[in-house]
Amino acid sequence: MKKIFGKKKIVMIVIGILLAIILLVPIPCPIKDGGSVEYRAILYSVTSVHALAPPDYERDYYDGTVVTILGIEVFDNVDWDKEK
């Protein structure tokens, strides 16, 4: 029977899978601002915002999601506006 994969190819596949796991698997990091949680990986971060707002704001808290890829914010649906 012929060998389908050589040892070098198997090693490269294993290294690629481990590298993808290291770069893409997020770690949850709670933020002490009222209940926000940031999920951080090396390549991206997703923040589920649930933060207390200042007393003069019309709502009691900020709520939404912020997505950052390679340090560039690509999505933000949190209403950060302080004016009423």
PDB file of N, CA, C and O in Angstrom, residues 22 24-30 37-42 44 46:
ATOM      1  N   ILE A  22      -4.541  28.338  18.761  1.00  0.00           N
ATOM      2  CA  ILE A  22      -3.943  29.416  19.558  1.00  0.00           C
ATOM      3  C   ILE A  22      -4.452  30.782  19.103  1.00  0.00           C
ATOM      4  O   ILE A  22      -4.734  31.652  19.923  1.00  0.00           O
ATOM      5  N   LEU A  24      -7.289  31.539  17.310  1.00  0.00           N
ATOM      6  CA  LEU A  24      -8.724  31.755  17.132  1.00  0.00           C
ATOM      7  C   LEU A  24      -9.608  31.409  18.327  1.00  0.00           C
ATOM      8  O   LEU A  24     -10.766  31.806  18.355  1.00  0.00           O
ATOM      9  N   VAL A  25      -9.127  30.667  19.299  1.00  0.00           N
ATOM     10  CA  VAL A  25      -9.966  30.289  20.439  1.00  0.00           C
ATOM     11  C   VAL A  25      -9.977  31.424  21.460  1.00  0.00           C
ATOM     12  O   VAL A  25      -8.937  31.823  21.965  1.00  0.00           O
ATOM     13  N   PRO A  26     -11.170  31.960  21.767  1.00  0.00           N
ATOM     14  CA  PRO A  26     -11.243  33.096  22.699  1.00  0.00           C
ATOM     15  C   PRO A  26     -11.224  32.671  24.163  1.00  0.00           C
ATOM     16  O   PRO A  26     -11.616  31.562  24.514  1.00  0.00           O
ATOM     17  N   ILE A  27     -10.783  33.607  24.990  1.00  0.00           N
ATOM     18  CA  ILE A  27     -10.777  33.430  26.439  1.00  0.00           C
ATOM     19  C   ILE A  27     -11.683  34.506  27.029  1.00  0.00           C
ATOM     20  O   ILE A  27     -11.486  35.693  26.764  1.00  0.00           O
ATOM     21  N   PRO A  28     -12.711  34.131  27.803  1.00  0.00           N
ATOM     22  CA  PRO A  28     -13.590  35.147  28.386  1.00  0.00           C
ATOM     23  C   PRO A  28     -12.893  35.916  29.504  1.00  0.00           C
ATOM     24  O   PRO A  28     -12.240  35.330  30.362  1.00  0.00           O
ATOM     25  N   CYS A  29     -13.029  37.238  29.464  1.00  0.00           N
ATOM     26  CA  CYS A  29     -12.447  38.120  30.473  1.00  0.00           C
ATOM     27  C   CYS A  29     -13.546  39.052  30.979  1.00  0.00           C
ATOM     28  O   CYS A  29     -13.924  39.993  30.280  1.00  0.00           O
ATOM     29  N   PRO A  30     -14.077  38.811  32.180  1.00  0.00           N
ATOM     30  CA  PRO A  30     -15.117  39.708  32.697  1.00  0.00           C
ATOM     31  C   PRO A  30     -14.559  41.098  32.993  1.00  0.00           C
ATOM     32  O   PRO A  30     -13.419  41.247  33.428  1.00  0.00           O
ATOM     33  N   VAL A  37     -18.573  41.441  29.301  1.00  0.00           N
ATOM     34  CA  VAL A  37     -17.637  40.337  29.154  1.00  0.00           C
ATOM     35  C   VAL A  37     -16.913  40.513  27.827  1.00  0.00           C
ATOM     36  O   VAL A  37     -17.534  40.753  26.802  1.00  0.00           O
ATOM     37  N   GLU A  38     -15.585  40.396  27.860  1.00  0.00           N
ATOM     38  CA  GLU A  38     -14.793  40.478  26.640  1.00  0.00           C
ATOM     39  C   GLU A  38     -14.221  39.101  26.335  1.00  0.00           C
ATOM     40  O   GLU A  38     -13.592  38.479  27.194  1.00  0.00           O
ATOM     41  N   TYR A  39     -14.457  38.620  25.127  1.00  0.00           N
ATOM     42  CA  TYR A  39     -13.918  37.350  24.665  1.00  0.00           C
ATOM     43  C   TYR A  39     -12.722  37.690  23.788  1.00  0.00           C
ATOM     44  O   TYR A  39     -12.883  38.230  22.713  1.00  0.00           O
ATOM     45  N   ARG A  40     -11.502  37.365  24.261  1.00  0.00           N
ATOM     46  CA  ARG A  40     -10.283  37.765  23.580  1.00  0.00           C
ATOM     47  C   ARG A  40      -9.552  36.561  22.994  1.00  0.00           C
ATOM     48  O   ARG A  40      -9.341  35.563  23.671  1.00  0.00           O
ATOM     49  N   ALA A  41      -9.162  36.716  21.740  1.00  0.00           N
ATOM     50  CA  ALA A  41      -8.228  35.802  21.094  1.00  0.00           C
ATOM     51  C   ALA A  41      -7.106  36.682  20.557  1.00  0.00           C
ATOM     52  O   ALA A  41      -7.177  37.912  20.632  1.00  0.00           O
ATOM     53  N   ILE A  42      -6.071  36.089  20.004  1.00  0.00           N
ATOM     54  CA  ILE A  42      -4.948  36.889  19.524  1.00  0.00           C
ATOM     55  C   ILE A  42      -5.353  37.730  18.321  1.00  0.00           C
ATOM     56  O   ILE A  42      -4.968  38.886  18.202  1.00  0.00           O
ATOM     57  N   TYR A  44      -8.622  38.546  17.320  1.00  0.00           N
ATOM     58  CA  TYR A  44      -9.860  39.318  17.415  1.00  0.00           C
ATOM     59  C   TYR A  44     -10.330  39.391  18.864  1.00  0.00           C
ATOM     60  O   TYR A  44      -9.835  38.679  19.729  1.00  0.00           O
ATOM     61  N   VAL A  46     -14.302  40.116  20.973  1.00  0.00           N
ATOM     62  CA  VAL A  46     -15.728  40.420  20.953  1.00  0.00           C
ATOM     63  C   VAL A  46     -16.107  40.821  22.364  1.00  0.00           C
ATOM     64  O   VAL A  46     -15.868  40.076  23.313  1.00  0.00           O
TER      65      VAL A  46
END
